[in-house]
Short mmCIF file of C-alpha atoms and ligand atoms in Angstrom, two decimals:
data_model
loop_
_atom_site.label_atom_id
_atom_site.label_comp_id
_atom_site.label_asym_id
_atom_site.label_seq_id
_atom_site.Cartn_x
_atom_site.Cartn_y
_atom_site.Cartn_z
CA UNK K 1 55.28 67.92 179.49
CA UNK K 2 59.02 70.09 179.11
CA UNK K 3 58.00 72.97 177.27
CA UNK K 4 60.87 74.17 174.75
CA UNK K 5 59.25 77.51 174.11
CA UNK K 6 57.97 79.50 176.89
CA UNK K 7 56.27 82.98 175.32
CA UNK K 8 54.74 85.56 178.47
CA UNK K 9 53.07 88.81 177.71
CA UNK K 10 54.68 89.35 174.67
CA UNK K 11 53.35 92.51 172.92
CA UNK K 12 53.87 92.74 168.78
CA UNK K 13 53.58 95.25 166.49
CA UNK K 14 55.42 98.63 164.60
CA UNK K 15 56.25 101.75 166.67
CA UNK K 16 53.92 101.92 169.86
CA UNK K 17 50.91 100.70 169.13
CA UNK K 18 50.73 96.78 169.76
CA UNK K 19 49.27 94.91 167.15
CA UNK K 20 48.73 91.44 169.25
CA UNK K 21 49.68 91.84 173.44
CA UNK K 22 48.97 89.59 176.17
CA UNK K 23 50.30 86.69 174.61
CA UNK K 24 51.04 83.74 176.62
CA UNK K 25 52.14 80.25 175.24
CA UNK K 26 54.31 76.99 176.19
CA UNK K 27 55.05 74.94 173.44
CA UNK K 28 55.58 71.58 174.08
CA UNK K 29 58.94 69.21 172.68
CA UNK K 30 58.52 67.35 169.63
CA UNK K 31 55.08 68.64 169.51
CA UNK K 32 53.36 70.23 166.28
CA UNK K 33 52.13 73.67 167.45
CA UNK K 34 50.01 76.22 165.64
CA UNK K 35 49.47 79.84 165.64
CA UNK K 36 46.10 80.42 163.66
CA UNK K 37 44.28 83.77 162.94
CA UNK K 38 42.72 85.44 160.05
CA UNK K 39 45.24 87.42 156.89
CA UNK K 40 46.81 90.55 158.87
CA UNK K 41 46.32 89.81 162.44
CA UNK K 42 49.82 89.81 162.84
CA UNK K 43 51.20 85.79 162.83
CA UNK K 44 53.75 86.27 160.65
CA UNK K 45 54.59 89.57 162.81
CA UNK K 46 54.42 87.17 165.76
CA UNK K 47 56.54 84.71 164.01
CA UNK K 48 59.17 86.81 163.87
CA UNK K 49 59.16 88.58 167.06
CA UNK K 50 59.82 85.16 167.95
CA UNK K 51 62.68 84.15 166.21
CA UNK K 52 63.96 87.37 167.66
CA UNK K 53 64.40 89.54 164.12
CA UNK K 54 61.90 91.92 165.65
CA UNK K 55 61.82 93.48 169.04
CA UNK K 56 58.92 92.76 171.19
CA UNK K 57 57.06 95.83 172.55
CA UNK K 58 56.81 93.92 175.82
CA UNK K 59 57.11 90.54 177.64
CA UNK K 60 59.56 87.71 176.65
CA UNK K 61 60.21 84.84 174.62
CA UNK K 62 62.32 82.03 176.48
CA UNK K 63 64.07 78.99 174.72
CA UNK K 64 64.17 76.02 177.26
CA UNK K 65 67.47 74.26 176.93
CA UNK K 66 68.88 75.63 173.77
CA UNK K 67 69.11 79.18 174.97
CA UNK K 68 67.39 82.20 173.63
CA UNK K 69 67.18 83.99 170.16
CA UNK K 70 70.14 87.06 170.08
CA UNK K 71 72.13 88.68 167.85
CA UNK K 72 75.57 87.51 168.63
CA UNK K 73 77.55 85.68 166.17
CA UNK K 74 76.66 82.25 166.81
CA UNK K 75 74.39 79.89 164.44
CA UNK K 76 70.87 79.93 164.86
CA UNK K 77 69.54 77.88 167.20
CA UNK K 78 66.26 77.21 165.21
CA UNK K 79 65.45 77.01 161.63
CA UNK K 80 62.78 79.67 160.07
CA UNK K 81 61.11 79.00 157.08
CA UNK K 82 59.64 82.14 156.10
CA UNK K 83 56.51 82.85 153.94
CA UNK K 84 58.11 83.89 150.78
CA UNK K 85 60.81 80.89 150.62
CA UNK K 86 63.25 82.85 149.67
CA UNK K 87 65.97 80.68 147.71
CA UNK K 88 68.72 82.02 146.12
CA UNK K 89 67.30 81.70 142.05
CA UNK K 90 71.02 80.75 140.73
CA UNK K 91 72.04 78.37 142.76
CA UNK K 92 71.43 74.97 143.25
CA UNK K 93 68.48 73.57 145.55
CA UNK K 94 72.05 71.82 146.58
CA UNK K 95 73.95 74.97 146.80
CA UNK K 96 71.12 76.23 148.62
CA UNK K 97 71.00 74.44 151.49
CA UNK K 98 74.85 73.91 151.69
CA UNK K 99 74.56 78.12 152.82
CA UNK K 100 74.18 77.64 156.36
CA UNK K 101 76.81 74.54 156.76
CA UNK K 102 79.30 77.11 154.64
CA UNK K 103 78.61 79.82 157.12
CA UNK K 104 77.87 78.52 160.37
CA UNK K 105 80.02 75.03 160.70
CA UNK K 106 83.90 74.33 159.31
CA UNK K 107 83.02 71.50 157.54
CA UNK K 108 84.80 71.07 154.46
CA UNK K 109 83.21 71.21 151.20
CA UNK K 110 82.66 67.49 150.54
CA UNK K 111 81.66 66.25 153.97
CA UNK K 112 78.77 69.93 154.22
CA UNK K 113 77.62 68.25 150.96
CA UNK K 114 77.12 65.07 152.34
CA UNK K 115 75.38 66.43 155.08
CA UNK K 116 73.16 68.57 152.48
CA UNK K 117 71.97 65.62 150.51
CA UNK K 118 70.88 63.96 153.49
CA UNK K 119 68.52 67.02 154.43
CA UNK K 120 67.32 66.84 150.78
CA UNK K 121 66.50 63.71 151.24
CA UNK K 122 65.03 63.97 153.97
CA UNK K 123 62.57 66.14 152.38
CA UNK K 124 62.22 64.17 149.59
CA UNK K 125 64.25 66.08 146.62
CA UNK K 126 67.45 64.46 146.62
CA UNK K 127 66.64 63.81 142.99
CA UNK K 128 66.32 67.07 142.49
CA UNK K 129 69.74 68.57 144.18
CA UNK K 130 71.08 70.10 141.15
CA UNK K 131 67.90 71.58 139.60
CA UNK K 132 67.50 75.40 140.11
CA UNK K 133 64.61 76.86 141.80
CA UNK K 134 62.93 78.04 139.11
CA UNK K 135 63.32 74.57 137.33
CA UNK K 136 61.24 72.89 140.48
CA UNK K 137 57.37 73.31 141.57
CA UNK K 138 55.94 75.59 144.52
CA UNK K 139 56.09 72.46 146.51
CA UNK K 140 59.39 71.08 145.84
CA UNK K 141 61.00 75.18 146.75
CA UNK K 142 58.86 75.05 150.00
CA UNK K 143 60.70 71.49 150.60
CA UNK K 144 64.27 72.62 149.55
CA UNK K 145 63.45 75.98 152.05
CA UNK K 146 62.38 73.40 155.05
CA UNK K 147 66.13 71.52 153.79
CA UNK K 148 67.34 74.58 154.41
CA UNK K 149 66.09 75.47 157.70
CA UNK K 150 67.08 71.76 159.04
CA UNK K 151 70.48 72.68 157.88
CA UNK K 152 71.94 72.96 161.51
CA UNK K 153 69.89 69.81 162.84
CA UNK K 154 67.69 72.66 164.36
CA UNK K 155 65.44 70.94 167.83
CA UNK K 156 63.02 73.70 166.27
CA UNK K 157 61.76 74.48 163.33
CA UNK K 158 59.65 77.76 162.41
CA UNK K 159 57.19 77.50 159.33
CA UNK K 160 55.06 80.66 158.19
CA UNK K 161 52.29 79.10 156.30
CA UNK K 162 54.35 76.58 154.62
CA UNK K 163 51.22 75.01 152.82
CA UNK K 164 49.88 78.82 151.75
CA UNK K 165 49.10 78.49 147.63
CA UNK K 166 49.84 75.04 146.98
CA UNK K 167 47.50 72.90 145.27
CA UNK K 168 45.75 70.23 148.02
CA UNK K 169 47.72 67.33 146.58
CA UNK K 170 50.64 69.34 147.37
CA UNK K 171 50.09 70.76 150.32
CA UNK K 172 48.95 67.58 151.99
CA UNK K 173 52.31 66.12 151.18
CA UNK K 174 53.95 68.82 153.09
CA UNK K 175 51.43 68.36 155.86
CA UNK K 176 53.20 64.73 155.81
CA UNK K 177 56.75 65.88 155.90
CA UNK K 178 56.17 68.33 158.85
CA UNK K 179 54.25 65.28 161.04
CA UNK K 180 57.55 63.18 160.06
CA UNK K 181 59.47 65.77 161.11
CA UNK K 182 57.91 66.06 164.84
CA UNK K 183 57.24 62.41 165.21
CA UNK K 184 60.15 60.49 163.57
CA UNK K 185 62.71 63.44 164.60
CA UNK K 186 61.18 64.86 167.11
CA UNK K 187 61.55 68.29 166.02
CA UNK K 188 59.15 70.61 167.59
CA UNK K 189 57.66 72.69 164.82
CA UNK K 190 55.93 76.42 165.57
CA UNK K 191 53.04 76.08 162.31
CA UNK K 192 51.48 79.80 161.19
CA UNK K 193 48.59 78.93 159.50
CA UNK K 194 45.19 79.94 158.14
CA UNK K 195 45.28 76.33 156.17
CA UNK K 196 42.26 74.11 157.86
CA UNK K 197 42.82 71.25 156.31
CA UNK K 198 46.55 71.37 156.88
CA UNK K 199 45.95 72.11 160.76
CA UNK K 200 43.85 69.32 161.61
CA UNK K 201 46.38 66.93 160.02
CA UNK K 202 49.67 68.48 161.33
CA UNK K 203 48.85 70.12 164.70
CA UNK K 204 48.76 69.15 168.18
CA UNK K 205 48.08 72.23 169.98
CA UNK K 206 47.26 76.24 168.96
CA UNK K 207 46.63 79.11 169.60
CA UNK K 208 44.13 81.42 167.92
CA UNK K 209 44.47 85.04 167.13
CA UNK K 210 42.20 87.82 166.32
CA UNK K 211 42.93 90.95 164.97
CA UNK K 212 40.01 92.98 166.34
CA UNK K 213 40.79 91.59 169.87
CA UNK K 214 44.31 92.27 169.37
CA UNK K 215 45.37 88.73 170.93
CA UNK K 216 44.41 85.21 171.68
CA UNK K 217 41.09 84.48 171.61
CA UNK K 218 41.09 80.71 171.96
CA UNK K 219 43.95 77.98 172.68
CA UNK K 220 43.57 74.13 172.69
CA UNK K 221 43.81 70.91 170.11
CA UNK K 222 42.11 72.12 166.61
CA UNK K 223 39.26 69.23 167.11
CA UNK K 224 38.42 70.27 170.41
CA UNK K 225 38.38 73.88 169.56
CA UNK K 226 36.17 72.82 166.36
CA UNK K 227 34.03 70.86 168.47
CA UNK K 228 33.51 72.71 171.94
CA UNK K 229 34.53 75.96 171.67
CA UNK K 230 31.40 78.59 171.80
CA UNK K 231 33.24 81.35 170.53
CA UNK K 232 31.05 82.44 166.97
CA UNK K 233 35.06 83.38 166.29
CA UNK K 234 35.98 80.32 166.10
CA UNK K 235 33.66 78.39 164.88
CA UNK K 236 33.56 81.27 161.95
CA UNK K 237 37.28 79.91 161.53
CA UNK K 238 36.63 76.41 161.69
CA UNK K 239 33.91 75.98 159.51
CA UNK K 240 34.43 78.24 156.89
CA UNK K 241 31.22 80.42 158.14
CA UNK K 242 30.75 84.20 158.04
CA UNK K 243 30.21 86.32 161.46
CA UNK K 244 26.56 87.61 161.53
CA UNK K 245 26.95 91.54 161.73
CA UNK K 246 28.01 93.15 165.01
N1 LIG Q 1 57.13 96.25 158.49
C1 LIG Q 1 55.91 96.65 158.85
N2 LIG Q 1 55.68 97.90 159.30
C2 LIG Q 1 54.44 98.29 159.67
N3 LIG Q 1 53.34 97.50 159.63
C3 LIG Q 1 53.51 96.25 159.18
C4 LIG Q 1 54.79 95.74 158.77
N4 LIG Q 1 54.65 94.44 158.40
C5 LIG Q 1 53.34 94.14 158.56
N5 LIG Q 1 52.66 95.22 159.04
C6 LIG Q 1 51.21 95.28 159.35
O1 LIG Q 1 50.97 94.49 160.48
C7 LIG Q 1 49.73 93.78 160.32
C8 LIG Q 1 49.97 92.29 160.55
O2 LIG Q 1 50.80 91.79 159.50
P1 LIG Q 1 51.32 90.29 159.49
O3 LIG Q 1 52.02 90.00 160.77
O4 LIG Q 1 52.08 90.10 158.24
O5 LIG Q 1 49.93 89.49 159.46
P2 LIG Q 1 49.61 87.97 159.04
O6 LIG Q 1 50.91 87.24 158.93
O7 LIG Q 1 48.73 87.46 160.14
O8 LIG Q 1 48.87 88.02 157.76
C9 LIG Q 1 49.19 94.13 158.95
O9 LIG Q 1 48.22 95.12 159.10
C10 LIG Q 1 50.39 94.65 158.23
O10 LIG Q 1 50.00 95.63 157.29
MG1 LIG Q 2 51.81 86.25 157.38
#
């Protein structure tokens, strides 16, 4: 299967010391892929070595096809949906979303809003285009941010833990959009999750990290992992279980 992403001994962290190293990964097109670990083993640091905003202490990250992440002027090749989902609190989920076709593409005003709505529908909220952030729900801002990020008609789409605080109702319906997303677009999605439930409905493939071991400790589907794997790691992970003293 093409791979879109191709990660090889990448090394993440802050000054020298390498939080996460060794890490190898393919991700697959129009696949839903996961990276999985406990709260401060370094996904979100991963996520964004990734995306290129941080450097990586070693290795590299290659984009198949759609080149790679740098920091020349040119629009982003992939759209990030970070944890906090930042929106800009006066403006518009409309306005919002419009950002990127403003700065990135010459569209003119009326034909980047017609382009806008149709992301917001896509997500869902095209009722809701002219409400501010702080007038919608946790779920809907998570939507209008994943609007956002598919701004650009990205062929990948970053999500750090997209699903994280929402109530289940919520968060399932998310889990729905992002499947959509990868099956009826075929965008290839790069999930960071600690969300169980959300992972066995959305992903096809993950990795999983762990802090102490300072890299991947298991890769495969979820199911299989939750199944087979004899690692007390990840079955700790998987079933919700505490690890007997070391
Ligand atoms: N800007 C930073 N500078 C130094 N350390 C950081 C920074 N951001 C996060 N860290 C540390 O790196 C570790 C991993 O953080 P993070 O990648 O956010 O984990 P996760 O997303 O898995 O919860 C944590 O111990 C955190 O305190
Ligand atoms: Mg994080």
């Amino acid at each position: 299967m093409a791979s879109v992403l191709s990660v090889r001994d990448l090394a993440v962290g802050y000054g020298k010391e390498p939080l996460l190293e060794e890490i190898s990964f393919e991700v697959p097109r129009g696949e839903v892929f996961a990276i999985l670990g406990g709260s401060g083993c370094g996904k979100s640091t991963l996520l964004r070595t990734l995306v290129g905003l941080q450097e990586p202490l070693a290795g590299r990250v290659h984009f198949r096809g759609i080149g790679g992440p740098d920091k020349a002027m040119t629009p982003p090749r992939f759209g990030v949906l970070f944890q906090s989902a930042a929106l800009l609190g006066s403006w518009t989920l409309l306005q919002n979303v419009l950002l990127p076709l403003r700065k990135w593409t010459d569209l003119p005003l009326d034909a980047a809003t017609v382009v806008a709505l149709a992301r917001l529908r896509l997500v869902g909220l095209d009722q809701a285009a002219h409400q501010l952030p702080a007038e919608v729900s946790g779920g809907m801002k998570k939507r209008a941010g994943i609007a956002r990020a598919l701004a650009l008609d990205p062929p990948i789409l970053f999500l750090d833990e997209p699903s994280a605080g929402l109530d289940p109702v919520t968060a399932a319906g998310l889990d729905e959009l992002i499947v959509t997303l990868a099956r009826t677009l075929g965008v290839t999605i790069v999930l960071v999750s600690h969300e169980l439930p959300s992972i066995l409905r959305t992903t096809d493939q993950c990795i999983m990290l762990d802090r102490a071991a300072g890299g991947i400790i298991a890769r495969g589907a979820p199911r299989e992992l939750a199944e087979r794997s004899p690692d007390p790691r990840v079955q700790a992970f998987f079933h919700r279980t505490t690890l007997p003293p070391s």
